[in-house]
Coordinates of C-alpha atoms in Angstrom, one line a residue:
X1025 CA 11.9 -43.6 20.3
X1026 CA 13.3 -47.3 20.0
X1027 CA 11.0 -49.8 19.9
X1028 CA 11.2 -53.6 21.2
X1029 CA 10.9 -54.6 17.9
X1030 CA 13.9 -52.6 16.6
X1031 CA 15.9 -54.3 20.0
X1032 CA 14.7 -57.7 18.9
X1033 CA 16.4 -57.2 15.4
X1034 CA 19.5 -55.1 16.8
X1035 CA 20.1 -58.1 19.5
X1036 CA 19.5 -61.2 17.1
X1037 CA 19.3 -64.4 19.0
X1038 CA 20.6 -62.2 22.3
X1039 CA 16.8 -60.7 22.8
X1040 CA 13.7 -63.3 22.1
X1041 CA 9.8 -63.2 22.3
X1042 CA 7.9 -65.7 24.2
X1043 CA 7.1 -68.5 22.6
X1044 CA 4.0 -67.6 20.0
X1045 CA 4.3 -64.6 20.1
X1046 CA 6.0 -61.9 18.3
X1047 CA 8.2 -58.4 19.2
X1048 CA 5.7 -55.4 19.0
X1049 CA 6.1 -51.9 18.0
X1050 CA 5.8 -50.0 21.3
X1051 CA 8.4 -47.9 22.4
X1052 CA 10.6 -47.9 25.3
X1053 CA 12.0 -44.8 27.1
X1054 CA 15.2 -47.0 28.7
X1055 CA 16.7 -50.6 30.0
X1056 CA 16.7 -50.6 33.8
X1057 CA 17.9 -53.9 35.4
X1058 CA 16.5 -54.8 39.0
X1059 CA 15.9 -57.4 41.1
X1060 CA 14.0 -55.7 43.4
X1061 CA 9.9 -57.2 44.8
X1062 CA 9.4 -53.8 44.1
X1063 CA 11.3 -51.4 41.6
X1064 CA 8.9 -49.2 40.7
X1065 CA 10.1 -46.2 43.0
X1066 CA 13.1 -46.5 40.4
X1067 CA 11.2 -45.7 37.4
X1068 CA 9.6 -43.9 35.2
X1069 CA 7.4 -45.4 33.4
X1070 CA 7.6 -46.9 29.6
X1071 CA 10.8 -49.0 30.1
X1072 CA 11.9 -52.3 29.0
X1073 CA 12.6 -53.7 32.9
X1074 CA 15.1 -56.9 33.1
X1075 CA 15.2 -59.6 35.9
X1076 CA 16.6 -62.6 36.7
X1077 CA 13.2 -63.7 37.6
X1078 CA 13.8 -63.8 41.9
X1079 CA 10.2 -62.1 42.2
X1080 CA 8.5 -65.2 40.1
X1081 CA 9.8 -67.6 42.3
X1082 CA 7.7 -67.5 45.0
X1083 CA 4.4 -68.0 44.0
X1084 CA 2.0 -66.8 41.4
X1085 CA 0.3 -64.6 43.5
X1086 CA 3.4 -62.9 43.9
X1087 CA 4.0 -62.4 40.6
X1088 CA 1.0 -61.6 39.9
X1089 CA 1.6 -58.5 42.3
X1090 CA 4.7 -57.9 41.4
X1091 CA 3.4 -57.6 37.3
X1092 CA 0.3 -55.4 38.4
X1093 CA 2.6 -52.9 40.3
X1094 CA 4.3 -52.6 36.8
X1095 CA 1.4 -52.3 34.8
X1096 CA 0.3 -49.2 37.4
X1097 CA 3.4 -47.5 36.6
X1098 CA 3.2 -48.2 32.9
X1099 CA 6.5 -50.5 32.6
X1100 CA 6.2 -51.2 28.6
X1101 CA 7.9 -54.8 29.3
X1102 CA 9.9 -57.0 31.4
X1103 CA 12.6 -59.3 30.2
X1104 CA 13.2 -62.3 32.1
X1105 CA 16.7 -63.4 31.9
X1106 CA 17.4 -67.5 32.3
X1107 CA 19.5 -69.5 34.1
X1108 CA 20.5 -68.1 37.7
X1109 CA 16.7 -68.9 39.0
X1110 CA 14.3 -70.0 35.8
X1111 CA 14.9 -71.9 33.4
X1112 CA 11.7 -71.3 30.9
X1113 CA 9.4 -68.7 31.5
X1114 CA 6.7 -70.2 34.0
X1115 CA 3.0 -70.2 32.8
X1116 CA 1.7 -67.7 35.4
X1117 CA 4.3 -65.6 34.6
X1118 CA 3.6 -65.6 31.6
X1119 CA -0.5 -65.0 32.5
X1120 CA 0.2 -62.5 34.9
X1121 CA 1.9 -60.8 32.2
X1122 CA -0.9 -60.5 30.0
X1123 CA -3.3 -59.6 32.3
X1124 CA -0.9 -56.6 33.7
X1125 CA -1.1 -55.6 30.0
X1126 CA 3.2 -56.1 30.0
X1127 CA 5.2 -57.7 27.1
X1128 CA 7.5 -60.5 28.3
X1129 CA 10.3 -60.9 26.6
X1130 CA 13.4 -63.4 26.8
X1131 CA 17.0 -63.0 27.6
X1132 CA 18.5 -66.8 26.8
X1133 CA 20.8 -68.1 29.4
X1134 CA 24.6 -66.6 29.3
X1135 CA 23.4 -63.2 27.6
X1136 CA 25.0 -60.2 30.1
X1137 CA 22.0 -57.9 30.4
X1138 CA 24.9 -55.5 29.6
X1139 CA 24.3 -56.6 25.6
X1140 CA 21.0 -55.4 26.0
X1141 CA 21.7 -51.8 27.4
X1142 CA 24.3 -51.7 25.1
X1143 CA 22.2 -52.0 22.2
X1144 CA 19.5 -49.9 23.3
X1145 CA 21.8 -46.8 23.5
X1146 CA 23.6 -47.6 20.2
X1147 CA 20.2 -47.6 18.7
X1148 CA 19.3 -44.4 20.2
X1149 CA 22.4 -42.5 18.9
X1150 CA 21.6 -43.7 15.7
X1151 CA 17.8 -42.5 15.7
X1152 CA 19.1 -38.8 17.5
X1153 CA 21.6 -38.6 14.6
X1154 CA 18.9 -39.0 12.2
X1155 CA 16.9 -36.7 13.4
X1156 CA 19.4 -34.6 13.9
X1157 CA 20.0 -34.5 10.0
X1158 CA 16.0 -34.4 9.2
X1159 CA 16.2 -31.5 12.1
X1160 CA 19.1 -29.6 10.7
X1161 CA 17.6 -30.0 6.6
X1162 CA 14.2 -29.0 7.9
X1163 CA 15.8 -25.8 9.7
X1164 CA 17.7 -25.0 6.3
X1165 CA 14.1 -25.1 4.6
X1166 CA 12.6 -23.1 7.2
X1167 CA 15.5 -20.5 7.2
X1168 CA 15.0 -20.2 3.1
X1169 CA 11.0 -19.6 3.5
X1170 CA 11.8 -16.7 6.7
X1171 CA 13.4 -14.9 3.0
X1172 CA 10.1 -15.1 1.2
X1173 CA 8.0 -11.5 0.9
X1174 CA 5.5 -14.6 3.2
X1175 CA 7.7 -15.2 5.5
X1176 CA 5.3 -15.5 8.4
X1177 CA 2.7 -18.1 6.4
X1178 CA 5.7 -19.9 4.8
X1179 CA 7.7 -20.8 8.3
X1180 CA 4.7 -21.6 10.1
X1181 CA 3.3 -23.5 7.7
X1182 CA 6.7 -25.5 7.3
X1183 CA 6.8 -25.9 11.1
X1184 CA 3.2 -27.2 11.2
X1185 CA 3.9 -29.9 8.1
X1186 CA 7.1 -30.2 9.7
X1187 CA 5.6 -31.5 13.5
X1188 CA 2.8 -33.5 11.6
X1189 CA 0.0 -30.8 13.3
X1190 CA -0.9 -27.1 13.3
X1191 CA 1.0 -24.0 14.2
X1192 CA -0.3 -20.6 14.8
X1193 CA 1.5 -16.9 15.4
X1194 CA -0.5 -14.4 16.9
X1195 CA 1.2 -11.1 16.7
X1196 CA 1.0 -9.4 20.9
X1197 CA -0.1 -6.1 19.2
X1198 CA -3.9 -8.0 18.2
X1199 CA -2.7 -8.2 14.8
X1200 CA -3.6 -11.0 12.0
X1201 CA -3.1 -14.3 13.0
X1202 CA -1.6 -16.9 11.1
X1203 CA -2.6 -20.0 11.2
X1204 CA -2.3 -23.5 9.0
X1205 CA -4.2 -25.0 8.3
X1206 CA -6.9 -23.0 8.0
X1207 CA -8.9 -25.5 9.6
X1208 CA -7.0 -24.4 12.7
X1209 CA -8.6 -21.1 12.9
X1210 CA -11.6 -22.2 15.1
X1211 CA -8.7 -22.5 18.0
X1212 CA -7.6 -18.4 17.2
X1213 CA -10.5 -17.3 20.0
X1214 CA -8.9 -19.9 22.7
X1215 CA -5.6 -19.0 21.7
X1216 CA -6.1 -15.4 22.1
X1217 CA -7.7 -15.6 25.8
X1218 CA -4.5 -18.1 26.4
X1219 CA -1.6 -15.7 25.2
X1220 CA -3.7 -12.9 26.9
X1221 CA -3.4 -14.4 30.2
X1222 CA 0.3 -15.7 30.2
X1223 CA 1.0 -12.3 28.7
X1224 CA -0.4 -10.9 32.0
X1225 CA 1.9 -13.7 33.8
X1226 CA 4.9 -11.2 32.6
X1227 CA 6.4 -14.5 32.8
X1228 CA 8.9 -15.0 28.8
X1229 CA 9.2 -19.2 28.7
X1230 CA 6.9 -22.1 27.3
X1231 CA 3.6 -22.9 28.6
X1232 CA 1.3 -25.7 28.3
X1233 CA -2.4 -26.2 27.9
X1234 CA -4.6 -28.5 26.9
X1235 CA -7.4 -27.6 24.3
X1236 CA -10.2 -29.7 23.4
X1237 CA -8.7 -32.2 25.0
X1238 CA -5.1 -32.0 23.0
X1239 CA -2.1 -30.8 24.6
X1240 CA -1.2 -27.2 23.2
X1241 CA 2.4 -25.7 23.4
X1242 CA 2.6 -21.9 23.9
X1243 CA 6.2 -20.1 23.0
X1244 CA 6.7 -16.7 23.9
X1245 CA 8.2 -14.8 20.5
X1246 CA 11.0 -12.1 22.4
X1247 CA 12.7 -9.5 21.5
X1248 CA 15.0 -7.0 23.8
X1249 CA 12.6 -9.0 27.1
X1250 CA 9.4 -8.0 25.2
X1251 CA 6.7 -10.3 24.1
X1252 CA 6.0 -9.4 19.8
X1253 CA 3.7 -12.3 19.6
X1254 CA 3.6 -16.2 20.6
X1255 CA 3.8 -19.5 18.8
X1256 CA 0.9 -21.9 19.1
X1257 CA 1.7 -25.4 18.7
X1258 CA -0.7 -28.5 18.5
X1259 CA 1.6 -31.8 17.3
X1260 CA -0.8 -34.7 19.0
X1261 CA 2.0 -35.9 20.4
X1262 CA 5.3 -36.2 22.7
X1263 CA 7.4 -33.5 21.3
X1264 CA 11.2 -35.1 20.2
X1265 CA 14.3 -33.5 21.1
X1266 CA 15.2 -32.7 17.6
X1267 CA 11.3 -31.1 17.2
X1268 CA 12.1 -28.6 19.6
X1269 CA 15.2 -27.5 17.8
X1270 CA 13.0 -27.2 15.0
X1271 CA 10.5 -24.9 17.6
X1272 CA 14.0 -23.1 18.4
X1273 CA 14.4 -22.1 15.5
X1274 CA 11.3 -20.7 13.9
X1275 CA 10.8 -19.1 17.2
X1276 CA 14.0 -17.2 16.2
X1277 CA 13.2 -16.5 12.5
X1278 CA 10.1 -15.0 13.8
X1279 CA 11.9 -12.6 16.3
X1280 CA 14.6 -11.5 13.5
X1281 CA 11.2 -10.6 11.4
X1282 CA 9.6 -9.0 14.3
X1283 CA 13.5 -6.9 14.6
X1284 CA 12.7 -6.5 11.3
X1285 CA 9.5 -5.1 10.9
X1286 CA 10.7 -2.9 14.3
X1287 CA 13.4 -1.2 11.8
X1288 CA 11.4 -0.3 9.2
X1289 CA 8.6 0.9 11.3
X1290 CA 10.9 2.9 13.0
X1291 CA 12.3 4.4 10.0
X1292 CA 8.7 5.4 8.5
X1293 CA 7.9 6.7 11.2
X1294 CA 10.8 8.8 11.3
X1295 CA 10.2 10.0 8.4
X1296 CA 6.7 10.4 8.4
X1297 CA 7.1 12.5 11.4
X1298 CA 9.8 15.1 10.0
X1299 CA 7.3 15.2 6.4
X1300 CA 4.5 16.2 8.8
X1301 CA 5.7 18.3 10.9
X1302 CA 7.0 20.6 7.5
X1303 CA 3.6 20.1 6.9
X1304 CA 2.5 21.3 10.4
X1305 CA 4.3 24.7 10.2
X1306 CA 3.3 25.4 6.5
X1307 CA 6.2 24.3 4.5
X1308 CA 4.4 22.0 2.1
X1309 CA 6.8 22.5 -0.7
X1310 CA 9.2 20.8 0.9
X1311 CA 6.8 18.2 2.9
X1312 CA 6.0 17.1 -0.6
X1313 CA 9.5 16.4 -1.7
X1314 CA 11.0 14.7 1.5
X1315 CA 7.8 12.7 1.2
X1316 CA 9.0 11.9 -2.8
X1317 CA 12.6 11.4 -2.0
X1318 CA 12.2 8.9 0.8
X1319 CA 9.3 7.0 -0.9
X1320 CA 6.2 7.3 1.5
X1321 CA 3.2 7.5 0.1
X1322 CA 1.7 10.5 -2.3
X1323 CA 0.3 13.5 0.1
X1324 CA -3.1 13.5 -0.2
X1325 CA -4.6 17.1 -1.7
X1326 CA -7.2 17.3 1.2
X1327 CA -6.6 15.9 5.3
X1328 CA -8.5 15.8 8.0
X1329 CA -5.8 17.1 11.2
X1330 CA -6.4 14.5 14.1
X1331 CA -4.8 16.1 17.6
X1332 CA -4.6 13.5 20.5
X1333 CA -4.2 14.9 23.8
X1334 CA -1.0 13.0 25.9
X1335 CA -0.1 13.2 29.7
X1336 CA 3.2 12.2 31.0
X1337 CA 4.4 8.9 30.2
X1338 CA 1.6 8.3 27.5
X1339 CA 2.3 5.9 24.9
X1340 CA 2.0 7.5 21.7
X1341 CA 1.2 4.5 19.6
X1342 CA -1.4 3.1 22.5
X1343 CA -2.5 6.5 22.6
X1344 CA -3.9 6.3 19.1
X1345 CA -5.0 3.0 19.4
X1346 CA -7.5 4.0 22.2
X1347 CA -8.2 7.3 21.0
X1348 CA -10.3 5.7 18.1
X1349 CA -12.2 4.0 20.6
X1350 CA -13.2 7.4 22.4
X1351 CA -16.8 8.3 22.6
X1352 CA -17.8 10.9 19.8
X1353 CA -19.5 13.7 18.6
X1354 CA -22.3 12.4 16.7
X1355 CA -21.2 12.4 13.0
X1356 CA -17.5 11.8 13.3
X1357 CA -16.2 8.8 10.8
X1358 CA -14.6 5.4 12.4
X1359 CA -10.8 6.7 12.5
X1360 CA -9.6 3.3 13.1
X1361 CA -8.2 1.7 10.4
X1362 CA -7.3 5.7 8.6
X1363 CA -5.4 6.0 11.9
X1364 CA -3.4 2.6 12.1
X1365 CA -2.1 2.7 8.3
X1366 CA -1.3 6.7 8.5
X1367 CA 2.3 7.2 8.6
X1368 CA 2.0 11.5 8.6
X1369 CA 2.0 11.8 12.5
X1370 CA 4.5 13.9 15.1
X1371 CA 4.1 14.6 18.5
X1372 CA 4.6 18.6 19.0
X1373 CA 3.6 20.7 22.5
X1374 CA 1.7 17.2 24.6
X1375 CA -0.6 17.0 21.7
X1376 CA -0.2 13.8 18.7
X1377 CA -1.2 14.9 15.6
X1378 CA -1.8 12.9 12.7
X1379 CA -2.4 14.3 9.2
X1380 CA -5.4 11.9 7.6
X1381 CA -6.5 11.8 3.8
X1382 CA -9.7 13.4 4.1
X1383 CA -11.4 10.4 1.7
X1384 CA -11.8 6.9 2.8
X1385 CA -12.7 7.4 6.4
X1386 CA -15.5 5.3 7.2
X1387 CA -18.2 5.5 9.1
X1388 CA -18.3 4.1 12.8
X1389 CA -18.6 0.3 12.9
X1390 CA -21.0 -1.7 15.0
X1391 CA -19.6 -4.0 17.5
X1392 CA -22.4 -6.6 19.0
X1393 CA -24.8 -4.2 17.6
X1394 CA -24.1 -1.2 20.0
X1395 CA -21.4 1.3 18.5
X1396 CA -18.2 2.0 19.9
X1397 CA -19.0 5.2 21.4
X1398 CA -21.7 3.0 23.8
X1399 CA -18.9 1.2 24.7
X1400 CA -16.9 4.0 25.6
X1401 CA -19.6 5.4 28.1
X1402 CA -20.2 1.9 29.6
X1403 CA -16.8 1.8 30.2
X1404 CA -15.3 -1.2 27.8
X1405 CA -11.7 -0.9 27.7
X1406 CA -9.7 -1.1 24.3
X1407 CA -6.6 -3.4 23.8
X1408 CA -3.8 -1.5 25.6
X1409 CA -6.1 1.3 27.3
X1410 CA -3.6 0.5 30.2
X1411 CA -1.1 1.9 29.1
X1412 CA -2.4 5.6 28.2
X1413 CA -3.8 7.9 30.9
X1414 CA -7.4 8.6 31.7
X1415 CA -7.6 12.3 30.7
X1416 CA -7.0 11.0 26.9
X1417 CA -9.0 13.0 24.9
X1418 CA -9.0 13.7 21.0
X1419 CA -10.1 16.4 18.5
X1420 CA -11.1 16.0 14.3
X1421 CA -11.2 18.7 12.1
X1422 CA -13.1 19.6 8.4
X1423 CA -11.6 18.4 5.4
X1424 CA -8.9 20.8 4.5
X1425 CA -5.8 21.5 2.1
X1426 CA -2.3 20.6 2.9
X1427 CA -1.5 24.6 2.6
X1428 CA -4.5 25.3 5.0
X1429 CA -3.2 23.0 7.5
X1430 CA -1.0 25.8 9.6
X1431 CA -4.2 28.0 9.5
X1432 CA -6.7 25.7 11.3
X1433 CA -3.6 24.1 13.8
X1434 CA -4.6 26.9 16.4
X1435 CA -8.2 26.1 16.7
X1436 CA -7.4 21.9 17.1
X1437 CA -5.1 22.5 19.5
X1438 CA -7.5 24.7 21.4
X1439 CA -10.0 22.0 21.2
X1440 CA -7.8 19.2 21.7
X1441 CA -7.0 20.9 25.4
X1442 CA -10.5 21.8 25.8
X1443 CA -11.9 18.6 25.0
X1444 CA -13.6 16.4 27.9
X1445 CA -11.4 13.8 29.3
X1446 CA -12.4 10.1 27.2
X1447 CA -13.8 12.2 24.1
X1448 CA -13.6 12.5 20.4
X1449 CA -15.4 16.1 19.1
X1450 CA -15.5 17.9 16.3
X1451 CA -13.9 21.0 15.3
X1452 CA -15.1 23.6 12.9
X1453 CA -11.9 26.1 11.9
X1454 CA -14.2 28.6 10.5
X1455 CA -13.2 31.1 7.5
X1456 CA -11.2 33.4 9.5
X1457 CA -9.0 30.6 10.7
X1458 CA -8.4 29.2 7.4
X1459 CA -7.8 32.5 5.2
X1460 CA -5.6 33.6 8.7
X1461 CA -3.7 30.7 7.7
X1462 CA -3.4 31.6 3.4
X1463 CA -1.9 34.8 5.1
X1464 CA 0.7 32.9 6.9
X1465 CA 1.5 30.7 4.3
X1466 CA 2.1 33.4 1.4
X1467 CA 3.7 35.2 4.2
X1468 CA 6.2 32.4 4.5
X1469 CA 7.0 31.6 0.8
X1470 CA 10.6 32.1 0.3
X1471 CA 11.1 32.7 -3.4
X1472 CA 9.0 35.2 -4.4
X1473 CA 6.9 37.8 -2.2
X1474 CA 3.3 36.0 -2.6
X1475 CA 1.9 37.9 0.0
X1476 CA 2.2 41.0 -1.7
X1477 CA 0.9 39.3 -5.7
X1478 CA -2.2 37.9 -4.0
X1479 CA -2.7 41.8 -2.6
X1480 CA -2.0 42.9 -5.8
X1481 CA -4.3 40.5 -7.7
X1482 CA -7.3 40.9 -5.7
X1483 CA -7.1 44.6 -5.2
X1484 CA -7.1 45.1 -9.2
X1485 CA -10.3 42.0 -9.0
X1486 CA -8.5 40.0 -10.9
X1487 CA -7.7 42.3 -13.9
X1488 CA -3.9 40.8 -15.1
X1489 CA -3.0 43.9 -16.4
X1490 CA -3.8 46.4 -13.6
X1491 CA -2.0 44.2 -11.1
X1492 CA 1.1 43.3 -13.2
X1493 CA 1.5 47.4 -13.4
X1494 CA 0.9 48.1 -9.9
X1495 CA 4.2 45.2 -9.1
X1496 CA 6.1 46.3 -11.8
X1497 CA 6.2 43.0 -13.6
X1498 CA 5.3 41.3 -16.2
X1499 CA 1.8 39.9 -16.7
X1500 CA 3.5 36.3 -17.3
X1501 CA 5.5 36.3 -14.2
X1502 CA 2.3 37.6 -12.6
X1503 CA 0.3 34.4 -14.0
X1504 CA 3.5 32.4 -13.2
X1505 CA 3.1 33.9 -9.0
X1506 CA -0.5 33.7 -9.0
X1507 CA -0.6 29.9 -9.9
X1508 CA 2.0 29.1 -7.2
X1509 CA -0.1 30.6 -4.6
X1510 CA -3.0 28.8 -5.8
X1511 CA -1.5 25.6 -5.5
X1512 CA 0.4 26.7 -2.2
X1513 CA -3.1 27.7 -0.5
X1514 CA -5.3 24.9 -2.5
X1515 CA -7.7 27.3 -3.4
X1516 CA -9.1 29.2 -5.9
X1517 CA -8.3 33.3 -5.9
X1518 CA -11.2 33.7 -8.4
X1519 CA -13.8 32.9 -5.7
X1520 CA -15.7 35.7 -4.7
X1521 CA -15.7 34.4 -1.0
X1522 CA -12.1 32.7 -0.6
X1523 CA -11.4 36.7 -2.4
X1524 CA -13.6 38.0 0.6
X1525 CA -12.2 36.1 3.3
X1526 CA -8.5 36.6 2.4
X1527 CA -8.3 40.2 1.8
X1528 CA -9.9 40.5 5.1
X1529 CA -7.4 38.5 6.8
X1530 CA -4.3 40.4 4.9
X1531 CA -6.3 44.1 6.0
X1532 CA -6.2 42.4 9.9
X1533 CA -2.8 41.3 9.3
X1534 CA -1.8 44.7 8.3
X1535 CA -3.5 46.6 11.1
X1536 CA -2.2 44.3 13.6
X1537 CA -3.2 43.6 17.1
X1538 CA -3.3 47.0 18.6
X1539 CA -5.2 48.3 15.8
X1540 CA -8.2 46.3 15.4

């Protein structure tokens, strides 16, 4: 903005104050000449208005009028050019001036009110090229911090320092905010219930607001017409042409993240998905090295299976945002935070299964003192419930190994179709279903016939000699099969009831169905 004093010293002996008094440092939005009674239908309020002085020659009544009518529509100042009708500046126009609240200022005799205009816009070039290059170096710093591991803190923090005020980013999905300063944080709550309701707009531009009484500017964050999160703004003041470039582009850098983030979520998932479904259908041999060769995380040695039931056009990641939310069987841990950071999940047959370390699940928090499962029967909706169907229901089975997994993936799915529309129970697999499942699994090993070793083994109880004769091999190679099947099944064969229970289920898988 250009201010009257910067047009006094631009101008020279071309632009003057009254006499005893002194150019201040208000700003004015334009010149506008007029010699109108009344120009205000012509502006906008906060320009330097010049006159000839016509209006003040009536009376002082008139001018008083004529100065008040400025004042309404916030004129910063009038200049009164001499010589076609005054020849000083009259005392009450010079006291109505003062009581509208309106700097008077002097244009001597023979200066073209062109020389003012004229300097007002060469002024305001100069200040929007200077801001241009304090826009363009503060983009170039805010492009360097988007390539920090903190890219999110570091660009909204630069935008804040940057606008002289606060910035926040609150991520669509109910993420972390991030906010700075910190003192900012009390605004998160007002921000949320904001975004939340422009979000329901459907509606991808700016908004404004005003909170606690300062004006707050809302910018959607897009990507491919979807809303990733929006940028909070509160600068305590009129926003410059060159501070919404600045806006521009963090608004960008923080939609190239969110691309970002959308790639290599994507990818892990991807990946996660082809490592569990190995998992899923017993190969955990080769679960365990796709999940070492494309770097995801170390497979846990015991899971919990988690089997979320879908309908047509369910969401699969809302789906297993509001299946944590789902009323449960008494005893079942809080699955939320196990569930959000768990990468081993594939959709197979209408049901989502996710593979969960059996350790670390927590117990069921407390929200407002009642648990989530009360909120569930009074009907509280969680984030995004929308957009999943009502007959979502959910089923948790026992801690279990990764090689028992294929064995107890009949019984959850039986549960997870019987389970009660907007329900979370509990499954017990049982001993049959887990040793039928050591059958399938040494059934399925390719390299060596396990099946028929573990036979061996536990008809001759163990004895290394008696079984390495019955196979025809030799008692190391026995030792060598036998500890492969132990680490395949994630049991012990020494165990008088894992012994029990899986000869059992290789006698029933013998007989087969007609037989028993």
């Amino acid at each position: 903005m250009i201010s009257l004093l910067q047009l006094g010293a631009e101008l020279g002996p071309e632009l003057l104050p009254c006499p005893g008094a002194a150019f201040s440092a208000k700003p004015v939005t334009g010149v506008h000449v007029s010699e109108l009674e009344d120009p205000t239908a012509y502006l906008d309020g906060g320009e330097l208005l010049l006159t000839t002085g016509m209006p003040f020659t009536k009376s002082a009544a008139l001018s008083l009028a004529y100065m008040q009518r400025l004042g309404e529509k916030e004129v910063r100042a009038v200049g009164l050019g001499l010589g076609p009708w005054l020849n000083q500046v009259p005392g009450h126009v010079l006291a109505a001036s003062r009581a509208a609240g309106i700097e008077l200022v002097i244009v001597p005799d023979g200066v073209p009110f062109q020389h003012v205009s004229r300097a007002y816009w060469r002024l305001s070039a100069r200040d929007d090229t200077t801001n241009l290059m304090d826009s363009l170096g503060t983009q170039t710093a805010l492009a360097r911090a988007a390539m920090r591991p903190d890219a999110t803190s570091a660009v909204v923090r630069g935008l804040a320092q940057a606008l002289g005020g606060w910035a926040a980013y609150l991520p669509a999905d109910a993420g972390t905010e991030t906010v700075w300063p910190t003192s900012a944080g009390s605004l998160v709550p007002d921000l949320r219930a904001e975004s939340l309701r422009f979000n329901k707009a459907g509606v991808p531009s700016a908004a404004t607001f005003e909170l606690h009484g300062q004006p707050v500017v809302l910018y959607p964050i897009l990507l491919d017409a979807r809303i990733h999160g929006f940028l909070c703004i509160g600068s305590g003041r009129t926003l410059t042409k060159a501070d919404r470039q600045i806006i521009m582009t963090v608004s960008t850098l923080l939609a190239l993240r969110a691309r970002q983030r959308e790639v290599i979520v994507g990818t892990t998932n991807a990946l996660g998905a082809a490592t569990t479904k190995l998992l899923l259908h017993g190969q955990t041999e080769a679960a365990h090295m796709v999940a070492e060769d494309v770097g995801l995380p170390e497979l846990p040695t015991r899971v919990r299976l988690l089997g979320i039931r879908l309908s047509a056009g369910d969401d699969p990641v809302m789906a297993a945002r509001a299946a944590v939310r789902l009323a449960a069987d008494p005893g079942l841990p809080d699955l939320g935070a196990a569930v959000e950071v768990c990468v081993l999940r594939h959709v197979q047959d209408s049901i989502l299964y996710f593979v969960l370390p059996a350790s670390g699940i927590g117990n069921r928090p407390k929200v407002g003192g009642e648990s989530l499962e009360q909120d569930a029967l009074l009907g509280v909706a969680a984030p995004g419930d929308h957009e999943v169907s009502g007959s979502l229901a959910a089923a948790l089975g026992d801690p279990v190994s990764l090689g028992e997994i294929p064995g107890n993936l009949a019984v959850l799915r039986r549960a997870v179709l019987q389970a009660p529309d907007g329900r979370l129970v509990a499954v017990d697999a049982g001993d049959d279903a887990k040793s039928a499942g050591w059958v399938q699994l040494l059934a399925g090993y390719p390299r060596a016939d396990l099946l028929g070793t573990v036979r061996a083994y536990l008809a001759a109880r163990g004895t290394w000699e008696d079984a390495a004769r019955a196979l025809g091999i030799h008692r190391n190679s026995l030792r060598h099969r036998i500890s492969v099947a132990t680490t395949l099944l994630g049991v012990d064969l020494d165990d008088p009831d894992v012994a029990a229970h899986l000869w059992l289920a290789m006698r029933d898988s013998e007989l087969g169905p007609r037989q028993r």
